[in-house]
């Protein structure tokens, strides 16, 4: 009979070691010959598992010559299924901090529980001082509020492929409108949670901000997720959230004062950067909407100049004139 692939051997070895651990944890001595017969493997196989548990995992295993069996010499609460270096543990700590954008959603609780289960099986300890805890953080200006109830219901609607209804109040609207949506995707962008879905009454894919929702309900109406929808494709033409139906070639020139700050980031998958002799830099983007790019350019003040398209330049001209009037003494 051919040897099992290494992956299978490793999996079966872990399963055997877990069985050995459970027996020893319950206080029952373990005889290699008898246990090997129970599992229909060789005595040498069980001996190798025990040697690994003692020498590599650091478990308190000892051989009792009076009973010809192995025993735990001290209590073992959890089987150390994962071994990590200090660097690995720090990486895990950083990853846990990265969960902060999910706080307030059911996903956060599930992932936090997974982290807790994972770390409970670590061998040994890694010391963290208060300074270590302050070494890494994740923060965003204007972090959006999380509508946990809406998130939970919409996630269920997506998983069960059932339509959802909710009251939705658009910015600057006096009243909320009832929407019936087939949820396709939940995404965290621009510090806010959004739903992408098919608006049934408008027969179009729309993006909805969760904090603007209320009275989110799951219906009995089923739907099938379209095979041609992918989040990457949907947001390919968006600078942030607004994908749009247009096709704009954006050309912005940034002064030398901010050129390095522009060059050190990936703003969009379509971006092209062209350094200029005077230290300035030209940024080229291809977007489906002008809404977000206008706000973004305004954030750079006089350090940015839109060269194309003309309609974006016209919009910015009107906006900056209005701002000048507002701030005029």
Short mmCIF file of C-alpha atoms in Angstrom, two decimals:
data_model
loop_
_atom_site.label_atom_id
_atom_site.label_comp_id
_atom_site.label_asym_id
_atom_site.label_seq_id
_atom_site.Cartn_x
_atom_site.Cartn_y
_atom_site.Cartn_z
CA UNK A 1 0.00 0.00 0.00
CA UNK A 2 1.49 3.43 -0.95
CA UNK A 3 2.41 5.86 1.80
CA UNK A 4 -0.16 8.50 2.66
CA UNK A 5 0.68 12.03 1.49
CA UNK A 6 2.55 14.16 4.09
CA UNK A 7 -0.53 16.31 4.69
CA UNK A 8 -2.62 13.26 5.56
CA UNK A 9 0.11 11.87 7.82
CA UNK A 10 0.31 15.20 9.67
CA UNK A 11 -3.45 15.38 10.08
CA UNK A 12 -3.74 11.84 11.42
CA UNK A 13 -0.78 12.44 13.74
CA UNK A 14 -2.50 15.47 15.26
CA UNK A 15 -5.71 13.49 15.68
CA UNK A 16 -3.84 10.70 17.48
CA UNK A 17 -2.04 13.16 19.74
CA UNK A 18 -5.35 14.78 20.62
CA UNK A 19 -6.69 11.34 21.62
CA UNK A 20 -3.57 10.69 23.68
CA UNK A 21 -3.96 14.07 25.37
CA UNK A 22 -7.63 13.51 26.18
CA UNK A 23 -6.91 10.14 27.76
CA UNK A 24 -4.00 11.44 29.85
CA UNK A 25 -5.90 14.59 30.82
CA UNK A 26 -8.67 12.40 32.24
CA UNK A 27 -6.11 10.68 34.44
CA UNK A 28 -5.95 7.36 32.59
CA UNK A 29 -2.45 5.90 32.04
CA UNK A 30 -1.57 5.11 28.45
CA UNK A 31 0.22 1.95 27.32
CA UNK A 32 1.73 2.31 23.84
CA UNK A 33 1.14 -1.30 22.76
CA UNK A 34 -2.51 -1.43 23.81
CA UNK A 35 -3.29 2.05 22.48
CA UNK A 36 -1.64 1.22 19.15
CA UNK A 37 -3.86 -1.86 18.88
CA UNK A 38 -6.96 0.29 19.54
CA UNK A 39 -6.06 2.62 16.67
CA UNK A 40 -4.73 -0.12 14.40
CA UNK A 41 -1.29 1.48 14.06
CA UNK A 42 2.18 0.36 15.08
CA UNK A 43 3.61 0.80 18.55
CA UNK A 44 6.43 2.89 17.05
CA UNK A 45 3.85 5.30 15.64
CA UNK A 46 2.37 5.95 19.08
CA UNK A 47 5.85 6.26 20.56
CA UNK A 48 6.76 8.90 17.97
CA UNK A 49 3.59 10.84 18.82
CA UNK A 50 4.42 10.75 22.53
CA UNK A 51 8.02 11.80 21.90
CA UNK A 52 6.77 14.75 19.84
CA UNK A 53 4.30 15.78 22.54
CA UNK A 54 7.00 15.67 25.20
CA UNK A 55 10.02 17.02 23.31
CA UNK A 56 8.46 19.47 20.84
CA UNK A 57 5.23 20.56 22.52
CA UNK A 58 6.66 20.58 26.03
CA UNK A 59 3.89 18.54 27.61
CA UNK A 60 4.65 17.02 31.07
CA UNK A 61 4.79 13.38 29.92
CA UNK A 62 6.64 10.74 31.92
CA UNK A 63 6.90 6.96 31.79
CA UNK A 64 5.60 5.05 34.83
CA UNK A 65 7.61 1.82 35.00
CA UNK A 66 5.24 0.23 37.52
CA UNK A 67 2.28 0.36 35.11
CA UNK A 68 4.32 0.40 31.88
CA UNK A 69 2.32 3.44 30.85
CA UNK A 70 2.70 7.15 30.18
CA UNK A 71 1.07 9.74 32.45
CA UNK A 72 0.84 13.50 32.81
CA UNK A 73 2.94 14.62 35.78
CA UNK A 74 0.97 17.88 36.12
CA UNK A 75 -2.43 19.15 34.92
CA UNK A 76 -2.73 20.23 31.27
CA UNK A 77 -5.71 22.45 30.55
CA UNK A 78 -5.41 22.73 26.77
CA UNK A 79 -3.55 20.88 24.06
CA UNK A 80 -0.92 23.22 22.53
CA UNK A 81 -2.03 22.87 18.93
CA UNK A 82 -0.14 26.00 17.86
CA UNK A 83 3.46 26.93 18.58
CA UNK A 84 4.54 30.51 18.03
CA UNK A 85 7.66 32.55 18.35
CA UNK A 86 7.53 35.91 20.07
CA UNK A 87 7.37 37.55 16.65
CA UNK A 88 4.41 35.37 15.69
CA UNK A 89 2.62 36.30 18.89
CA UNK A 90 3.19 40.01 18.28
CA UNK A 91 1.82 39.60 14.74
CA UNK A 92 -1.26 37.91 16.19
CA UNK A 93 -1.64 40.78 18.67
CA UNK A 94 -1.48 43.31 15.82
CA UNK A 95 -4.05 41.32 13.84
CA UNK A 96 -6.39 41.38 16.82
CA UNK A 97 -6.05 45.16 17.01
CA UNK A 98 -6.94 45.29 13.31
CA UNK A 99 -10.39 43.93 14.19
CA UNK A 100 -11.41 47.31 15.61
CA UNK A 101 -13.37 48.40 12.48
CA UNK A 102 -15.58 45.35 13.06
CA UNK A 103 -16.42 46.26 16.67
CA UNK A 104 -20.16 46.40 17.19
CA UNK A 105 -20.88 43.78 14.54
CA UNK A 106 -21.53 40.06 15.04
CA UNK A 107 -18.36 39.39 13.05
CA UNK A 108 -16.26 41.04 15.75
CA UNK A 109 -17.60 38.73 18.44
CA UNK A 110 -17.03 35.64 16.30
CA UNK A 111 -13.49 36.61 15.30
CA UNK A 112 -12.63 37.62 18.86
CA UNK A 113 -13.84 34.23 20.04
CA UNK A 114 -11.64 32.58 17.40
CA UNK A 115 -8.63 34.56 18.61
CA UNK A 116 -9.35 33.51 22.18
CA UNK A 117 -9.56 29.83 21.21
CA UNK A 118 -6.39 30.09 19.17
CA UNK A 119 -4.36 31.78 21.89
CA UNK A 120 -5.62 29.37 24.55
CA UNK A 121 -3.69 26.62 22.76
CA UNK A 122 -0.38 28.45 22.60
CA UNK A 123 2.64 26.87 24.22
CA UNK A 124 4.35 28.98 26.84
CA UNK A 125 3.79 32.67 27.43
CA UNK A 126 4.85 35.90 25.81
CA UNK A 127 5.14 38.91 28.07
CA UNK A 128 3.48 42.17 27.04
CA UNK A 129 4.12 45.39 28.91
CA UNK A 130 1.78 48.41 28.82
CA UNK A 131 4.23 49.95 26.34
CA UNK A 132 3.80 46.94 24.05
CA UNK A 133 0.03 47.41 24.03
CA UNK A 134 0.52 51.06 23.04
CA UNK A 135 3.02 50.23 20.29
CA UNK A 136 0.40 49.55 17.62
CA UNK A 137 -3.05 51.00 17.03
CA UNK A 138 -5.56 51.42 14.23
CA UNK A 139 -7.57 54.59 14.03
CA UNK A 140 -9.50 56.56 11.45
CA UNK A 141 -10.72 60.13 11.48
CA UNK A 142 -14.50 60.18 11.56
CA UNK A 143 -15.06 56.49 12.24
CA UNK A 144 -18.66 55.69 11.37
CA UNK A 145 -21.24 54.36 13.80
CA UNK A 146 -22.09 50.68 13.45
CA UNK A 147 -25.70 49.55 13.14
CA UNK A 148 -25.19 46.10 14.65
CA UNK A 149 -28.80 44.96 14.30
CA UNK A 150 -28.90 45.96 10.64
CA UNK A 151 -25.56 44.25 9.98
CA UNK A 152 -26.73 40.98 11.56
CA UNK A 153 -30.03 40.91 9.64
CA UNK A 154 -28.42 41.82 6.32
CA UNK A 155 -25.74 39.20 6.75
CA UNK A 156 -28.44 36.59 7.35
CA UNK A 157 -30.33 37.85 4.31
CA UNK A 158 -27.21 37.42 2.18
CA UNK A 159 -26.34 33.98 3.56
CA UNK A 160 -29.92 32.69 3.21
CA UNK A 161 -30.46 34.56 -0.10
CA UNK A 162 -33.62 36.28 1.11
CA UNK A 163 -34.75 39.80 0.33
CA UNK A 164 -34.65 42.41 3.09
CA UNK A 165 -36.66 45.56 3.64
CA UNK A 166 -35.64 48.68 5.55
CA UNK A 167 -36.39 52.35 5.92
CA UNK A 168 -33.61 54.42 4.35
CA UNK A 169 -33.02 58.14 4.79
CA UNK A 170 -30.76 59.66 2.17
CA UNK A 171 -28.69 62.74 3.08
CA UNK A 172 -30.70 65.96 2.89
CA UNK A 173 -33.97 64.02 2.57
CA UNK A 174 -36.83 65.00 4.84
CA UNK A 175 -38.23 61.49 5.24
CA UNK A 176 -37.05 57.90 4.99
CA UNK A 177 -38.17 55.66 2.14
CA UNK A 178 -38.91 51.94 2.30
CA UNK A 179 -36.45 49.88 0.26
CA UNK A 180 -36.67 46.23 -0.77
CA UNK A 181 -33.20 44.90 -1.51
CA UNK A 182 -31.43 41.67 -2.42
CA UNK A 183 -28.20 41.87 -0.39
CA UNK A 184 -25.11 41.07 -2.46
CA UNK A 185 -22.22 42.31 -0.32
CA UNK A 186 -21.32 44.09 2.94
CA UNK A 187 -18.23 46.29 2.83
CA UNK A 188 -16.35 48.62 5.20
CA UNK A 189 -15.15 51.65 3.24
CA UNK A 190 -14.40 55.24 4.11
CA UNK A 191 -14.81 54.32 7.82
CA UNK A 192 -18.42 53.22 7.32
CA UNK A 193 -20.30 49.96 6.69
CA UNK A 194 -22.21 49.75 3.41
CA UNK A 195 -24.56 47.27 1.78
CA UNK A 196 -24.37 46.63 -1.95
CA UNK A 197 -27.53 45.07 -3.30
CA UNK A 198 -30.18 44.96 -5.98
CA UNK A 199 -32.89 47.53 -5.25
CA UNK A 200 -35.94 45.57 -6.40
CA UNK A 201 -38.30 48.51 -6.93
CA UNK A 202 -35.69 50.53 -8.86
CA UNK A 203 -34.29 47.46 -10.66
CA UNK A 204 -30.70 48.58 -10.12
CA UNK A 205 -27.70 47.78 -7.95
CA UNK A 206 -27.31 50.42 -5.26
CA UNK A 207 -25.06 51.11 -2.28
CA UNK A 208 -26.61 51.86 1.14
CA UNK A 209 -24.94 53.17 4.30
CA UNK A 210 -25.94 51.08 7.32
CA UNK A 211 -26.22 54.03 9.78
CA UNK A 212 -28.96 55.49 7.56
CA UNK A 213 -31.09 52.35 7.86
CA UNK A 214 -33.82 51.58 10.35
CA UNK A 215 -36.41 48.82 10.80
CA UNK A 216 -34.38 46.25 8.88
CA UNK A 217 -36.42 43.07 8.33
CA UNK A 218 -35.85 39.72 6.68
CA UNK A 219 -38.55 38.63 4.21
CA UNK A 220 -39.52 35.17 2.94
CA UNK A 221 -38.81 36.15 -0.67
CA UNK A 222 -35.85 34.17 -2.04
CA UNK A 223 -33.36 35.22 -4.70
CA UNK A 224 -30.24 33.87 -6.36
CA UNK A 225 -26.92 35.67 -6.12
CA UNK A 226 -25.87 36.68 -9.65
CA UNK A 227 -22.80 34.85 -10.89
CA UNK A 228 -21.53 37.96 -12.71
CA UNK A 229 -21.37 40.16 -9.58
CA UNK A 230 -18.07 40.57 -7.76
CA UNK A 231 -17.20 43.35 -5.27
CA UNK A 232 -13.87 43.98 -7.01
CA UNK A 233 -15.57 44.60 -10.33
CA UNK A 234 -18.34 46.71 -8.82
CA UNK A 235 -15.92 49.03 -6.98
CA UNK A 236 -13.26 49.04 -9.72
CA UNK A 237 -14.30 52.50 -10.92
CA UNK A 238 -14.87 53.95 -7.42
CA UNK A 239 -12.38 56.09 -5.53
CA UNK A 240 -14.08 55.00 -2.33
CA UNK A 241 -17.74 53.97 -2.31
CA UNK A 242 -19.45 55.61 -5.30
CA UNK A 243 -18.88 53.51 -8.41
CA UNK A 244 -21.04 55.45 -10.88
CA UNK A 245 -21.88 54.72 -14.49
CA UNK A 246 -19.52 57.23 -16.12
CA UNK A 247 -16.05 56.82 -17.57
CA UNK A 248 -13.73 59.68 -16.64
CA UNK A 249 -10.01 60.12 -17.27
CA UNK A 250 -8.84 62.16 -14.28
CA UNK A 251 -5.65 64.26 -14.46
CA UNK A 252 -4.52 66.13 -11.34
CA UNK A 253 -1.25 68.01 -10.81
CA UNK A 254 0.14 68.20 -7.28
CA UNK A 255 2.80 70.68 -6.21
CA UNK A 256 6.25 69.63 -5.05
CA UNK A 257 5.18 70.35 -1.46
CA UNK A 258 2.89 67.30 -1.40
CA UNK A 259 4.33 65.20 -4.25
CA UNK A 260 5.96 62.68 -1.90
CA UNK A 261 2.73 62.22 0.05
CA UNK A 262 0.90 61.48 -3.20
CA UNK A 263 3.57 59.07 -4.42
CA UNK A 264 3.75 57.06 -1.18
CA UNK A 265 0.18 55.73 -1.45
CA UNK A 266 -1.89 53.56 -3.75
CA UNK A 267 -4.99 55.68 -4.25
CA UNK A 268 -6.66 53.53 -6.91
CA UNK A 269 -5.84 50.48 -9.00
CA UNK A 270 -5.93 52.59 -12.18
CA UNK A 271 -3.48 55.24 -10.97
CA UNK A 272 -0.45 56.41 -12.95
CA UNK A 273 2.10 58.82 -11.51
CA UNK A 274 4.28 61.06 -13.65
CA UNK A 275 7.02 63.01 -11.82
CA UNK A 276 7.84 66.45 -13.27
CA UNK A 277 11.20 68.27 -13.40
CA UNK A 278 10.06 70.95 -10.93
CA UNK A 279 9.28 68.30 -8.26
CA UNK A 280 5.53 68.28 -8.84
CA UNK A 281 3.73 65.10 -9.84
CA UNK A 282 0.80 64.31 -12.13
CA UNK A 283 -1.75 61.74 -11.00
CA UNK A 284 -3.92 59.95 -13.58
CA UNK A 285 -7.02 57.96 -12.56
CA UNK A 286 -9.93 56.33 -14.36
CA UNK A 287 -13.19 56.62 -12.39
CA UNK A 288 -16.91 56.12 -12.89
CA UNK A 289 -18.03 59.14 -10.85
CA UNK A 290 -16.82 62.67 -10.06
CA UNK A 291 -18.53 62.96 -6.66
CA UNK A 292 -15.76 61.57 -4.46
CA UNK A 293 -12.82 62.88 -6.47
CA UNK A 294 -14.12 66.45 -6.14
CA UNK A 295 -14.25 66.18 -2.35
CA UNK A 296 -10.82 64.53 -2.29
CA UNK A 297 -9.16 67.21 -4.42
CA UNK A 298 -10.65 69.96 -2.25
CA UNK A 299 -8.94 68.35 0.72
CA UNK A 300 -5.54 69.17 -0.82
CA UNK A 301 -6.39 72.86 -1.10
CA UNK A 302 -4.11 74.94 -3.33
CA UNK A 303 -1.62 72.06 -3.61
CA UNK A 304 -3.76 70.33 -6.27
CA UNK A 305 -4.98 71.46 -9.69
CA UNK A 306 -7.40 69.45 -11.84
CA UNK A 307 -6.35 69.50 -15.50
CA UNK A 308 -8.99 67.05 -16.76
CA UNK A 309 -11.80 66.36 -17.30
CA UNK A 310 -13.26 69.82 -17.99
CA UNK A 311 -16.50 69.13 -16.09
CA UNK A 312 -14.57 68.33 -12.90
CA UNK A 313 -12.54 71.50 -13.26
CA UNK A 314 -15.77 73.48 -13.77
CA UNK A 315 -17.33 71.95 -10.65
CA UNK A 316 -14.27 72.80 -8.57
CA UNK A 317 -14.22 76.34 -9.93
CA UNK A 318 -17.81 76.88 -8.81
CA UNK A 319 -17.15 75.31 -5.41
CA UNK A 320 -14.00 77.32 -4.69
CA UNK A 321 -15.71 80.57 -5.74
CA UNK A 322 -18.55 79.80 -3.32
CA UNK A 323 -16.00 79.05 -0.59
CA UNK A 324 -14.18 82.31 -1.26
CA UNK A 325 -17.45 84.24 -0.86
CA UNK A 326 -18.21 82.40 2.37
CA UNK A 327 -14.83 83.17 3.92
CA UNK A 328 -14.51 86.70 2.58
CA UNK A 329 -14.31 89.32 5.36
#
